[in-house]
mmCIF file of C-alpha atoms in Angstrom:
data_model
loop_
_atom_site.group_PDB
_atom_site.id
_atom_site.type_symbol
_atom_site.label_atom_id
_atom_site.label_comp_id
_atom_site.label_asym_id
_atom_site.label_seq_id
_atom_site.Cartn_x
_atom_site.Cartn_y
_atom_site.Cartn_z
ATOM 1 C CA MET A 1277 -36.108 -2.303 14.112
ATOM 2 C CA GLY A 1278 -34.697 -5.688 15.173
ATOM 3 C CA LYS A 1279 -33.711 -6.413 11.528
ATOM 4 C CA MET A 1280 -32.008 -3.199 11.474
ATOM 5 C CA ASN A 1281 -30.225 -3.684 14.557
ATOM 6 C CA ARG A 1282 -28.934 -7.212 13.315
ATOM 7 C CA ASN A 1283 -27.695 -5.784 10.142
ATOM 8 C CA ARG A 1284 -25.760 -3.111 12.106
ATOM 9 C CA ARG A 1285 -24.259 -5.565 14.482
ATOM 10 C CA VAL A 1286 -23.088 -7.717 11.420
ATOM 11 C CA MET A 1287 -21.494 -4.649 9.998
ATOM 12 C CA LEU A 1288 -19.487 -3.912 13.129
ATOM 13 C CA LEU A 1289 -18.701 -7.542 13.467
ATOM 14 C CA ALA A 1290 -17.054 -7.373 9.869
ATOM 15 C CA ILE A 1291 -15.349 -4.213 10.543
ATOM 16 C CA GLY A 1292 -14.107 -5.638 13.887
ATOM 17 C CA ALA A 1293 -12.770 -8.735 12.008
ATOM 18 C CA VAL A 1294 -10.563 -6.406 9.892
ATOM 19 C CA ALA A 1295 -9.026 -5.211 13.136
ATOM 20 C CA SER A 1296 -8.714 -8.140 15.395
ATOM 21 C CA GLY A 1297 -7.374 -10.407 12.870
ATOM 22 C CA PHE A 1298 -4.352 -8.743 11.742
ATOM 23 C CA SER A 1299 -0.960 -9.990 12.841
ATOM 24 C CA GLY A 1300 2.687 -9.484 11.790
ATOM 25 C CA ALA A 1301 4.102 -12.477 10.238
ATOM 26 C CA SER A 1302 7.531 -10.980 10.288
ATOM 27 C CA THR A 1303 9.431 -7.961 11.030
ATOM 28 C CA GLY A 1304 8.458 -6.955 7.668
ATOM 29 C CA ASN A 1305 4.791 -6.609 8.766
ATOM 30 C CA THR A 1306 1.563 -8.246 6.788
ATOM 31 C CA ILE A 1307 -1.973 -7.875 6.829
ATOM 32 C CA SER A 1308 -3.036 -11.359 7.946
ATOM 33 C CA GLY A 1309 -5.752 -13.721 9.155
ATOM 34 C CA PHE A 1310 -8.740 -11.684 7.697
ATOM 35 C CA ALA A 1311 -11.671 -13.472 7.037
ATOM 36 C CA LEU A 1312 -14.739 -12.063 4.985
ATOM 37 C CA SER A 1313 -18.152 -13.875 4.058
ATOM 38 C CA ASP A 1314 -20.475 -12.283 1.596
ATOM 39 C CA GLN A 1315 -22.700 -11.693 4.375
ATOM 40 C CA ASP A 1316 -20.221 -9.633 6.204
ATOM 41 C CA ALA A 1317 -19.418 -7.715 3.388
ATOM 42 C CA VAL A 1318 -22.876 -6.525 2.391
ATOM 43 C CA ASP A 1319 -24.312 -3.633 4.581
ATOM 44 C CA ARG A 1320 -26.479 -1.755 1.921
ATOM 45 C CA THR A 1321 -29.878 -1.070 3.783
ATOM 46 C CA VAL A 1322 -30.571 2.634 4.717
ATOM 47 C CA GLY A 1323 -32.717 1.493 7.979
ATOM 48 C CA GLU A 1324 -33.965 4.551 9.823
ATOM 49 C CA ASP A 1325 -32.303 6.885 7.562
ATOM 50 C CA SER A 1326 -34.007 8.718 4.553
ATOM 51 C CA HIS A 1327 -32.649 10.663 1.681
ATOM 52 C CA PRO A 1328 -34.126 12.423 -1.457
ATOM 53 C CA LYS A 1329 -34.796 10.333 -4.298
ATOM 54 C CA PHE A 1330 -32.132 10.620 -7.313
ATOM 55 C CA SER A 1331 -31.894 9.742 -11.044
ATOM 56 C CA ASP A 1332 -29.293 7.430 -12.070
ATOM 57 C CA GLY A 1333 -25.990 9.116 -12.420
ATOM 58 C CA ASP A 1334 -26.671 12.407 -10.655
ATOM 59 C CA GLU A 1335 -24.431 14.430 -9.027
ATOM 60 C CA VAL A 1336 -24.716 15.394 -5.432
ATOM 61 C CA SER A 1337 -23.199 17.096 -2.672
ATOM 62 C CA ALA A 1338 -22.083 15.066 0.641
ATOM 63 C CA LYS A 1339 -23.468 18.104 2.415
ATOM 64 C CA GLN A 1340 -27.299 17.027 0.966
ATOM 65 C CA PHE A 1341 -27.006 13.885 3.370
ATOM 66 C CA GLY A 1342 -26.000 16.102 6.353
ATOM 67 C CA LEU A 1343 -22.149 15.615 6.327
ATOM 68 C CA LEU A 1344 -20.777 18.639 8.535
ATOM 69 C CA ALA A 1345 -17.260 20.129 8.276
ATOM 70 C CA LYS A 1346 -15.391 20.827 11.762
ATOM 71 C CA GLY A 1347 -16.555 24.269 12.982
ATOM 72 C CA GLU A 1348 -19.947 23.960 11.649
ATOM 73 C CA LYS A 1349 -22.966 23.768 13.904
ATOM 74 C CA GLY A 1350 -23.568 20.272 15.310
ATOM 75 C CA ALA A 1351 -20.789 18.906 13.548
ATOM 76 C CA SER A 1352 -19.522 15.541 15.037
ATOM 77 C CA SER A 1353 -17.877 12.183 14.040
ATOM 78 C CA ALA A 1354 -21.342 10.580 14.996
ATOM 79 C CA VAL A 1355 -23.425 13.154 12.999
ATOM 80 C CA ASN A 1356 -20.985 12.391 9.989
ATOM 81 C CA ALA A 1357 -21.065 8.716 10.390
ATOM 82 C CA LYS A 1358 -24.888 8.372 9.740
ATOM 83 C CA ALA A 1359 -24.591 10.710 7.127
ATOM 84 C CA LEU A 1360 -22.128 8.704 5.170
ATOM 85 C CA LYS A 1361 -24.247 5.624 5.770
ATOM 86 C CA SER A 1362 -27.355 7.190 4.075
ATOM 87 C CA LEU A 1363 -24.729 8.587 1.344
ATOM 88 C CA ARG A 1364 -23.379 5.173 0.794
ATOM 89 C CA THR A 1365 -26.556 3.510 -0.022
ATOM 90 C CA ALA A 1366 -27.797 6.304 -2.481
ATOM 91 C CA ALA A 1367 -24.578 6.677 -4.051
ATOM 92 C CA GLU A 1368 -24.850 2.655 -4.944
ATOM 93 C CA THR A 1369 -28.591 2.629 -5.604
ATOM 94 C CA TYR A 1370 -28.323 5.693 -8.064
ATOM 95 C CA ARG A 1371 -24.950 5.373 -9.257
ATOM 96 C CA LEU A 1372 -24.171 8.896 -7.906
ATOM 97 C CA ARG A 1373 -21.173 11.230 -8.365
ATOM 98 C CA VAL A 1374 -20.837 12.331 -4.836
ATOM 99 C CA ASN A 1375 -18.779 15.744 -4.359
ATOM 100 C CA PHE A 1376 -17.195 16.756 -0.974
ATOM 101 C CA PRO A 1377 -16.489 20.438 -0.543
ATOM 102 C CA ALA A 1378 -13.277 21.790 1.187
ATOM 103 C CA GLY A 1379 -13.385 21.248 4.846
ATOM 104 C CA ILE A 1380 -12.357 18.762 7.610
ATOM 105 C CA TYR A 1381 -14.908 15.798 8.157
ATOM 106 C CA GLU A 1382 -14.252 13.997 11.594
ATOM 107 C CA LEU A 1383 -15.146 10.457 11.447
ATOM 108 C CA PRO A 1384 -15.164 7.511 13.654
ATOM 109 C CA ALA A 1385 -12.842 4.303 13.091
ATOM 110 C CA GLY A 1386 -14.621 1.729 10.920
ATOM 111 C CA THR A 1387 -16.124 4.037 8.713
ATOM 112 C CA ARG A 1388 -17.124 2.365 5.563
ATOM 113 C CA LEU A 1389 -16.811 4.301 2.076
ATOM 114 C CA ASP A 1390 -17.811 1.364 -0.428
ATOM 115 C CA ALA A 1391 -20.447 2.112 -2.936
ATOM 116 C CA ASN A 1392 -20.566 0.250 -6.046
ATOM 117 C CA ASN A 1393 -20.623 1.941 -9.490
ATOM 118 C CA SER A 1394 -20.390 5.422 -8.006
ATOM 119 C CA THR A 1395 -17.958 8.347 -8.180
ATOM 120 C CA TRP A 1396 -16.555 10.187 -5.174
ATOM 121 C CA VAL A 1397 -14.805 13.501 -5.992
ATOM 122 C CA PHE A 1398 -13.165 15.322 -2.791
ATOM 123 C CA ALA A 1399 -12.145 19.111 -3.664
ATOM 124 C CA PRO A 1400 -8.803 20.535 -2.867
ATOM 125 C CA GLY A 1401 -8.904 20.887 1.215
ATOM 126 C CA ALA A 1402 -11.474 18.178 1.687
ATOM 127 C CA VAL A 1403 -9.852 15.945 4.606
ATOM 128 C CA LEU A 1404 -11.536 12.888 6.233
ATOM 129 C CA LYS A 1405 -9.952 12.924 9.791
ATOM 130 C CA LEU A 1406 -10.347 10.303 12.729
ATOM 131 C CA HIS A 1407 -11.324 11.705 15.628
ATOM 132 C CA ASP A 1408 -9.555 11.958 18.750
ATOM 133 C CA GLU A 1409 -11.025 8.938 20.587
ATOM 134 C CA GLN A 1410 -8.869 6.100 20.693
ATOM 135 C CA ALA A 1411 -9.379 3.790 17.646
ATOM 136 C CA ALA A 1412 -8.664 0.067 17.701
ATOM 137 C CA THR A 1413 -9.717 -0.720 13.933
ATOM 138 C CA ASP A 1414 -9.063 0.566 10.542
ATOM 139 C CA PHE A 1415 -10.147 3.839 9.950
ATOM 140 C CA ILE A 1416 -11.724 4.061 6.541
ATOM 141 C CA ALA A 1417 -12.604 0.748 4.889
ATOM 142 C CA PHE A 1418 -13.778 -0.228 1.333
ATOM 143 C CA ILE A 1419 -15.061 -3.718 1.918
ATOM 144 C CA LYS A 1420 -15.506 -5.686 -1.629
ATOM 145 C CA PRO A 1421 -16.219 -2.508 -3.613
ATOM 146 C CA VAL A 1422 -17.014 -2.786 -7.384
ATOM 147 C CA ASN A 1423 -16.431 -0.398 -10.159
ATOM 148 C CA GLN A 1424 -15.910 2.545 -7.667
ATOM 149 C CA LYS A 1425 -13.947 5.529 -8.655
ATOM 150 C CA LEU A 1426 -12.391 8.029 -5.941
ATOM 151 C CA ILE A 1427 -10.478 11.139 -6.901
ATOM 152 C CA GLY A 1428 -8.703 13.470 -4.490
ATOM 153 C CA LEU A 1429 -9.457 10.961 -1.331
ATOM 154 C CA LYS A 1430 -7.367 13.049 1.362
ATOM 155 C CA VAL A 1431 -7.329 10.845 4.758
ATOM 156 C CA ASP A 1432 -5.466 11.820 8.008
ATOM 157 C CA ALA A 1433 -5.804 9.055 10.721
ATOM 158 C CA ASN A 1434 -4.835 11.393 13.381
ATOM 159 C CA ARG A 1435 -1.428 10.136 14.402
ATOM 160 C CA ALA A 1436 -0.753 12.931 16.630
ATOM 161 C CA GLN A 1437 -4.022 12.132 19.100
ATOM 162 C CA GLN A 1438 -3.783 8.275 18.593
ATOM 163 C CA ASN A 1439 -1.739 5.636 20.510
ATOM 164 C CA SER A 1440 0.017 3.633 17.838
ATOM 165 C CA ARG A 1441 0.477 0.610 19.971
ATOM 166 C CA ALA A 1442 -3.383 0.611 20.808
ATOM 167 C CA PHE A 1443 -4.235 1.139 17.099
ATOM 168 C CA GLY A 1444 -2.269 -1.899 16.270
ATOM 169 C CA ALA A 1445 0.793 -2.140 13.555
ATOM 170 C CA ASP A 1446 -1.521 -3.748 10.909
ATOM 171 C CA ARG A 1447 -4.470 -1.552 10.996
ATOM 172 C CA CYS A 1448 -4.770 0.742 8.189
ATOM 173 C CA ALA A 1449 -5.755 4.425 7.641
ATOM 174 C CA VAL A 1450 -7.515 3.209 4.484
ATOM 175 C CA LEU A 1451 -8.204 -0.644 3.990
ATOM 176 C CA VAL A 1452 -9.437 -1.812 0.452
ATOM 177 C CA VAL A 1453 -10.772 -5.431 0.620
ATOM 178 C CA ASN A 1454 -11.006 -7.464 -2.459
ATOM 179 C CA ALA A 1455 -11.804 -4.784 -4.800
ATOM 180 C CA LYS A 1456 -12.910 -5.120 -8.368
ATOM 181 C CA GLY A 1457 -12.425 -2.625 -11.217
ATOM 182 C CA CYS A 1458 -11.754 0.262 -8.613
ATOM 183 C CA THR A 1459 -9.483 3.631 -9.322
ATOM 184 C CA PHE A 1460 -8.071 5.682 -6.588
ATOM 185 C CA LEU A 1461 -6.637 8.799 -8.426
ATOM 186 C CA SER A 1462 -4.772 11.906 -6.530
ATOM 187 C CA SER A 1463 -5.054 9.994 -3.129
ATOM 188 C CA GLU A 1464 -3.399 11.090 -0.078
ATOM 189 C CA ILE A 1465 -2.262 9.757 3.444
ATOM 190 C CA ILE A 1466 -1.447 12.636 5.540
ATOM 191 C CA SER A 1467 -0.650 10.572 8.746
ATOM 192 C CA SER A 1468 -1.659 7.159 10.516
ATOM 193 C CA PRO A 1469 -0.905 5.354 13.907
ATOM 194 C CA GLY A 1470 -0.418 2.377 11.627
ATOM 195 C CA LYS A 1471 -0.142 1.404 8.293
ATOM 196 C CA GLY A 1472 -1.539 3.965 5.484
ATOM 197 C CA PHE A 1473 -3.183 2.937 2.473
ATOM 198 C CA GLY A 1474 -3.341 -1.040 2.462
ATOM 199 C CA VAL A 1475 -4.894 -3.290 -0.323
ATOM 200 C CA LEU A 1476 -5.997 -6.785 0.888
ATOM 201 C CA SER A 1477 -6.978 -9.835 -0.819
ATOM 202 C CA THR A 1478 -8.441 -12.249 1.698
ATOM 203 C CA PRO A 1479 -7.992 -16.110 1.748
ATOM 204 C CA GLY A 1480 -9.735 -17.164 -1.466
ATOM 205 C CA GLY A 1481 -10.576 -13.681 -2.291
ATOM 206 C CA THR A 1482 -9.488 -11.430 -5.358
ATOM 207 C CA THR A 1483 -8.583 -7.965 -6.075
ATOM 208 C CA SER A 1484 -8.730 -7.354 -10.011
ATOM 209 C CA ASP A 1485 -8.536 -4.491 -12.197
ATOM 210 C CA MET A 1486 -7.478 -1.969 -9.510
ATOM 211 C CA GLU A 1487 -5.501 1.230 -10.318
ATOM 212 C CA ILE A 1488 -3.916 3.608 -7.475
ATOM 213 C CA ARG A 1489 -2.558 6.527 -9.488
ATOM 214 C CA GLY A 1490 -1.076 9.782 -8.091
ATOM 215 C CA PHE A 1491 -0.582 8.492 -4.567
ATOM 216 C CA LYS A 1492 1.012 10.822 -1.904
ATOM 217 C CA GLY A 1493 1.694 9.703 1.678
ATOM 218 C CA GLY A 1494 3.865 10.082 4.604
ATOM 219 C CA ASN A 1495 4.041 10.294 8.563
ATOM 220 C CA CYS A 1496 2.682 6.609 8.979
ATOM 221 C CA SER A 1497 3.759 4.404 11.988
ATOM 222 C CA LYS A 1498 4.233 1.615 9.201
ATOM 223 C CA GLN A 1499 4.287 1.069 5.851
ATOM 224 C CA VAL A 1500 2.652 3.978 3.754
ATOM 225 C CA LEU A 1501 1.268 1.770 0.820
ATOM 226 C CA ILE A 1502 1.047 -1.852 1.148
ATOM 227 C CA VAL A 1503 -0.398 -4.765 -1.085
ATOM 228 C CA ASP A 1504 -0.972 -7.912 0.843
ATOM 229 C CA GLY A 1505 -1.996 -11.440 -0.371
ATOM 230 C CA ASN A 1506 -2.738 -12.634 3.334
ATOM 231 C CA ASN A 1507 -0.031 -15.186 3.615
ATOM 232 C CA MET A 1508 -0.199 -16.122 0.070
ATOM 233 C CA ALA A 1509 -3.872 -17.033 0.413
ATOM 234 C CA GLY A 1510 -5.244 -14.227 -1.513
ATOM 235 C CA PHE A 1511 -5.164 -13.479 -5.350
ATOM 236 C CA PHE A 1512 -4.521 -10.419 -7.485
ATOM 237 C CA LYS A 1513 -5.116 -9.679 -11.014
ATOM 238 C CA ARG A 1514 -4.169 -6.663 -13.106
ATOM 239 C CA VAL A 1515 -3.015 -4.208 -10.465
ATOM 240 C CA VAL A 1516 -1.556 -0.943 -11.523
ATOM 241 C CA ILE A 1517 0.270 1.344 -9.048
ATOM 242 C CA ASN A 1518 1.652 4.650 -10.868
ATOM 243 C CA ASP A 1519 2.971 7.821 -9.710
ATOM 244 C CA VAL A 1520 3.741 7.531 -6.191
ATOM 245 C CA ARG A 1521 5.454 10.048 -3.916
ATOM 246 C CA ILE A 1522 6.210 9.152 -0.298
ATOM 247 C CA GLY A 1523 8.042 11.153 2.405
ATOM 248 C CA ALA A 1524 9.354 10.737 5.736
ATOM 249 C CA THR A 1525 7.992 7.914 7.521
ATOM 250 C CA SER A 1526 8.695 5.920 10.954
ATOM 251 C CA HIS A 1527 8.608 2.755 8.801
ATOM 252 C CA ALA A 1528 8.697 1.589 5.151
ATOM 253 C CA GLY A 1529 7.463 3.274 1.837
ATOM 254 C CA VAL A 1530 6.069 0.788 -0.516
ATOM 255 C CA ALA A 1531 5.412 -2.863 0.408
ATOM 256 C CA LEU A 1532 4.147 -5.964 -1.583
ATOM 257 C CA ASN A 1533 3.776 -8.879 0.772
ATOM 258 C CA ASP A 1534 3.068 -12.365 1.328
ATOM 259 C CA GLY A 1535 1.344 -13.334 -1.926
ATOM 260 C CA ALA A 1536 0.870 -9.814 -3.719
ATOM 261 C CA SER A 1537 0.971 -10.847 -7.553
ATOM 262 C CA ASP A 1538 0.401 -9.357 -10.852
ATOM 263 C CA VAL A 1539 1.407 -5.844 -9.705
ATOM 264 C CA THR A 1540 2.990 -3.037 -11.813
ATOM 265 C CA LEU A 1541 4.582 -0.451 -10.051
ATOM 266 C CA SER A 1542 6.058 2.564 -11.745
ATOM 267 C CA ASP A 1543 7.173 5.994 -11.442
ATOM 268 C CA VAL A 1544 7.725 5.878 -7.601
ATOM 269 C CA VAL A 1545 9.787 7.833 -5.447
ATOM 270 C CA ALA A 1546 10.194 6.589 -1.999
ATOM 271 C CA ASP A 1547 12.235 8.665 0.259
ATOM 272 C CA VAL A 1548 11.460 7.358 3.836
ATOM 273 C CA GLN A 1549 14.120 8.723 5.894
ATOM 274 C CA SER A 1550 14.228 5.802 8.330
ATOM 275 C CA GLY A 1551 17.240 3.687 8.532
ATOM 276 C CA THR A 1552 15.437 0.816 9.973
ATOM 277 C CA TRP A 1553 12.960 -0.275 7.232
ATOM 278 C CA ASP A 1554 13.194 -0.548 3.509
ATOM 279 C CA ALA A 1555 12.046 2.323 0.978
ATOM 280 C CA VAL A 1556 10.651 -0.243 -1.382
ATOM 281 C CA SER A 1557 9.968 -3.892 -0.440
ATOM 282 C CA ILE A 1558 8.866 -7.184 -1.913
ATOM 283 C CA ARG A 1559 8.714 -10.161 -0.099
ATOM 284 C CA ASP A 1560 7.281 -13.566 -1.005
ATOM 285 C CA SER A 1561 5.491 -12.192 -4.018
ATOM 286 C CA TRP A 1562 5.638 -12.808 -7.655
ATOM 287 C CA ASP A 1563 4.705 -11.595 -11.396
ATOM 288 C CA ILE A 1564 5.680 -8.015 -10.337
ATOM 289 C CA LYS A 1565 6.881 -5.348 -12.896
ATOM 290 C CA LEU A 1566 8.992 -2.566 -11.603
ATOM 291 C CA SER A 1567 9.969 0.567 -13.795
ATOM 292 C CA ASN A 1568 11.141 4.220 -12.794
ATOM 293 C CA VAL A 1569 11.528 3.196 -9.361
ATOM 294 C CA ARG A 1570 13.658 5.144 -6.561
ATOM 295 C CA GLY A 1571 14.143 3.948 -3.044
ATOM 296 C CA SER A 1572 16.166 6.413 -0.662
ATOM 297 C CA ARG A 1573 17.173 6.967 2.842
ATOM 298 C CA GLY A 1574 15.767 3.651 3.888
ATOM 299 C CA ARG A 1575 17.404 0.301 5.478
ATOM 300 C CA ASN A 1576 17.506 -0.708 1.777
ATOM 301 C CA GLY A 1577 16.219 0.943 -1.491
ATOM 302 C CA LEU A 1578 14.831 -1.822 -2.870
ATOM 303 C CA TYR A 1579 14.468 -5.338 -1.077
ATOM 304 C CA LEU A 1580 13.365 -8.457 -2.956
ATOM 305 C CA GLN A 1581 13.023 -11.026 -0.542
ATOM 306 C CA ARG A 1582 11.951 -14.743 0.052
ATOM 307 C CA LEU A 1583 11.178 -15.410 3.565
ATOM 308 C CA ASN A 1584 8.389 -17.925 3.826
ATOM 309 C CA GLY A 1585 7.532 -18.624 0.306
ATOM 310 C CA PHE A 1586 8.388 -17.942 -3.297
ATOM 311 C CA CYS A 1587 9.748 -14.671 -4.413
ATOM 312 C CA GLY A 1588 10.406 -14.404 -8.039
ATOM 313 C CA ARG A 1589 9.248 -13.593 -11.742
ATOM 314 C CA ILE A 1590 10.184 -10.037 -11.264
ATOM 315 C CA GLU A 1591 11.022 -7.607 -13.975
ATOM 316 C CA MET A 1592 12.748 -4.179 -13.282
ATOM 317 C CA ASP A 1593 14.043 -1.478 -15.201
ATOM 318 C CA ASN A 1594 15.338 2.286 -14.378
ATOM 319 C CA VAL A 1595 15.270 1.224 -10.579
ATOM 320 C CA VAL A 1596 17.735 3.165 -8.214
ATOM 321 C CA GLY A 1597 18.459 2.785 -4.625
ATOM 322 C CA GLU A 1598 20.616 5.534 -3.122
ATOM 323 C CA GLU A 1599 21.555 7.060 0.076
ATOM 324 C CA ASN A 1600 20.426 4.109 2.089
ATOM 325 C CA LEU A 1601 21.815 2.777 5.354
ATOM 326 C CA GLN A 1602 22.631 -0.527 4.043
ATOM 327 C CA ASN A 1603 22.284 -1.646 0.345
ATOM 328 C CA GLY A 1604 20.771 0.403 -2.708
ATOM 329 C CA ILE A 1605 19.355 -3.141 -4.122
ATOM 330 C CA LEU A 1606 19.166 -5.992 -2.099
ATOM 331 C CA ILE A 1607 18.124 -9.349 -3.736
ATOM 332 C CA ALA A 1608 17.902 -12.458 -1.083
ATOM 333 C CA GLY A 1609 16.500 -15.557 -2.093
ATOM 334 C CA ALA A 1610 14.688 -14.261 -5.204
ATOM 335 C CA GLU A 1611 14.327 -16.323 -8.565
ATOM 336 C CA ASP A 1612 13.794 -15.385 -12.119
ATOM 337 C CA VAL A 1613 14.608 -11.598 -11.894
ATOM 338 C CA VAL A 1614 15.338 -9.719 -15.038
ATOM 339 C CA GLY A 1615 16.771 -6.251 -14.853
ATOM 340 C CA GLY A 1616 17.606 -3.488 -17.281
ATOM 341 C CA VAL A 1617 19.159 -0.409 -15.668
ATOM 342 C CA VAL A 1618 19.547 -0.881 -12.183
ATOM 343 C CA VAL A 1619 21.660 1.656 -10.026
ATOM 344 C CA GLY A 1620 22.741 1.435 -6.520
ATOM 345 C CA ARG A 1621 24.847 4.710 -5.538
ATOM 346 C CA ASN A 1622 25.918 6.475 -2.397
ATOM 347 C CA ASN A 1623 24.724 3.980 -0.100
ATOM 348 C CA ALA A 1624 26.734 2.251 2.924
ATOM 349 C CA ALA A 1625 27.077 -1.787 2.726
ATOM 350 C CA ALA A 1626 26.788 -2.243 -1.163
ATOM 351 C CA GLY A 1627 25.186 -0.766 -4.242
ATOM 352 C CA ILE A 1628 24.049 -4.308 -5.488
ATOM 353 C CA ASN A 1629 23.748 -7.191 -3.119
ATOM 354 C CA ILE A 1630 22.735 -10.692 -4.600
ATOM 355 C CA THR A 1631 22.750 -13.137 -1.633
ATOM 356 C CA ALA A 1632 20.963 -16.043 0.026
ATOM 357 C CA GLY A 1633 17.577 -15.392 1.829
ATOM 358 C CA ALA A 1634 15.712 -17.123 4.654
ATOM 359 C CA GLY A 1635 16.808 -20.554 5.220
ATOM 360 C CA GLY A 1636 19.630 -20.239 2.984
ATOM 361 C CA HIS A 1637 17.637 -20.179 -0.145
ATOM 362 C CA ARG A 1638 20.187 -18.916 -2.807
ATOM 363 C CA CYS A 1639 19.100 -16.319 -5.668
ATOM 364 C CA LYS A 1640 18.461 -18.397 -9.056
ATOM 365 C CA ASN A 1641 18.297 -16.971 -12.535
ATOM 366 C CA ILE A 1642 19.218 -13.270 -11.849
ATOM 367 C CA ARG A 1643 19.866 -11.209 -15.169
ATOM 368 C CA ILE A 1644 20.803 -7.523 -15.050
ATOM 369 C CA ALA A 1645 21.609 -5.998 -18.142
ATOM 370 C CA ALA A 1646 22.981 -2.675 -17.175
ATOM 371 C CA PRO A 1647 24.043 -2.660 -13.585
ATOM 372 C CA SER A 1648 25.640 0.290 -11.861
ATOM 373 C CA ALA A 1649 26.906 0.303 -8.314
ATOM 374 C CA TYR A 1650 29.133 3.381 -7.452
ATOM 375 C CA ASP A 1651 29.793 6.028 -4.953
ATOM 376 C CA ASN A 1652 30.691 9.634 -6.264
ATOM 377 C CA LYS A 1653 30.698 11.486 -2.858
ATOM 378 C CA GLU A 1654 33.534 13.568 -1.951
ATOM 379 C CA ASN A 1655 33.917 11.156 0.828
ATOM 380 C CA PRO A 1656 32.521 7.748 -0.164
ATOM 381 C CA THR A 1657 31.087 5.202 2.152
ATOM 382 C CA GLN A 1658 29.810 2.449 0.080
ATOM 383 C CA GLN A 1659 31.890 -0.695 0.726
ATOM 384 C CA TYR A 1660 30.892 -2.639 -2.174
ATOM 385 C CA GLY A 1661 29.596 -1.959 -5.877
ATOM 386 C CA ILE A 1662 28.352 -5.516 -6.733
ATOM 387 C CA LEU A 1663 28.493 -7.771 -4.327
ATOM 388 C CA VAL A 1664 27.215 -11.750 -5.167
ATOM 389 C CA GLN A 1665 27.467 -13.905 -2.256
ATOM 390 C CA GLY A 1666 24.734 -16.343 -2.711
ATOM 391 C CA ALA A 1667 23.266 -16.848 -6.455
ATOM 392 C CA ASP A 1668 23.168 -19.740 -8.842
ATOM 393 C CA ASN A 1669 22.905 -18.994 -12.785
ATOM 394 C CA CYS A 1670 23.387 -15.181 -12.362
ATOM 395 C CA ARG A 1671 24.268 -13.093 -15.617
ATOM 396 C CA LEU A 1672 25.614 -9.401 -15.174
ATOM 397 C CA GLY A 1673 25.825 -7.153 -18.017
ATOM 398 C CA LYS A 1674 28.554 -4.651 -18.844
ATOM 399 C CA SER A 1675 28.672 -2.569 -15.455
ATOM 400 C CA THR A 1676 29.792 0.654 -14.006
ATOM 401 C CA THR A 1677 31.367 0.489 -10.621
ATOM 402 C CA TYR A 1678 33.853 2.851 -8.924
ATOM 403 C CA GLY A 1679 34.375 5.016 -5.784
ATOM 404 C CA ASN A 1680 33.601 2.184 -3.242
ATOM 405 C CA THR A 1681 35.884 1.651 -0.454
ATOM 406 C CA LYS A 1682 36.200 -2.100 -0.276
ATOM 407 C CA ARG A 1683 35.697 -3.676 -3.902
ATOM 408 C CA ASN A 1684 33.837 -2.529 -6.868
ATOM 409 C CA VAL A 1685 32.848 -6.199 -7.614
ATOM 410 C CA SER A 1686 32.999 -8.966 -5.117
ATOM 411 C CA VAL A 1687 31.765 -12.670 -5.990
ATOM 412 C CA ILE A 1688 31.765 -15.184 -3.206
ATOM 413 C CA ARG A 1689 30.657 -18.757 -3.835
ATOM 414 C CA SER A 1690 28.397 -17.959 -6.676
ATOM 415 C CA GLU A 1691 27.868 -18.908 -10.144
ATOM 416 C CA VAL A 1692 28.227 -15.282 -12.229
ATOM 417 C CA LEU A 1693 28.857 -14.866 -15.544
ATOM 418 C CA ALA A 1694 29.922 -10.973 -15.996
ATOM 419 C CA GLU A 1695 30.485 -9.251 -19.564
#
């Protein structure tokens, strides 16, 4: 009994570290300061819980472990938390395929769902919901998961009933830490009082061979989908994010922050409807590939930013920033950026703005083969088409620029070769 309690305390301390260690390094927000030891990450013992014996690879229902949907007799977040603890252990031990029937399953903050080498399938209408009690840590956490696959995960962190300030700006509806070989298919964040879906590499830790495909989200107080390198101290290998749809949010849509690297981001529509934050933001991150990305109705559609470190080695094609409060595409202090078709249209400040970043760091080695920057509205608002005001060695291919209220192309104190 004493051993079980110690294990439980270790688990709670690990989850608490996720909550208390986060801090915002800048106005863009980050997930930082999270430390994780191997001992903290492991909580596989069943303790007093019991469950039937299974064969390797069996298909089971979460109901078999006592999980109860809202409205069922005896349902509570405490009951479901206990059921999930047993379910996680069995799923990992027997490599189970776990099915969640339709229903709303209330759970407490700090709920762990990691179970190595297992598959979790959520039926349409199955929702994991944070209970009404005030939370002060991440809602759902996957701590060092290995070869886990989730299909149809839908999470509601209960923004309507939670206090965003008490929950914390850098806590997530779903947090995935140091994942290896994991896949999330058709996931959705319904709401969050903080961030939505966070992918984090801890200092010295690595996220590798991770895929997020078919993601939907909105109604988050902060970023809906964020990949974070913990102030450039974490590592990433082969992270693929594809088919993303983000609706209205109080903050940003997609953010790759502070050491995110080796990330492919494609087929993204981020219509954040927030003039204060960016639809798609890449800050102090490198080795990024962007394709078929559209950022709209934010502060900037796409923001490539050097703030506290290096931002560069970025490839992008078919990238569009439209109807944003400031710029369609803003490149500030980034280096080694190669673009194909890059479009900024119908914004307020500039379609494409290439400028110096924090500390006066100028952009370097910018190549955009097919830039377009225009305003085709009946009453144009975009002041500049292409504005270059802080770049060394910038090459722009044949451009399409028209309808801008001040100038179609403006170059200020920059080394630019235009075709």
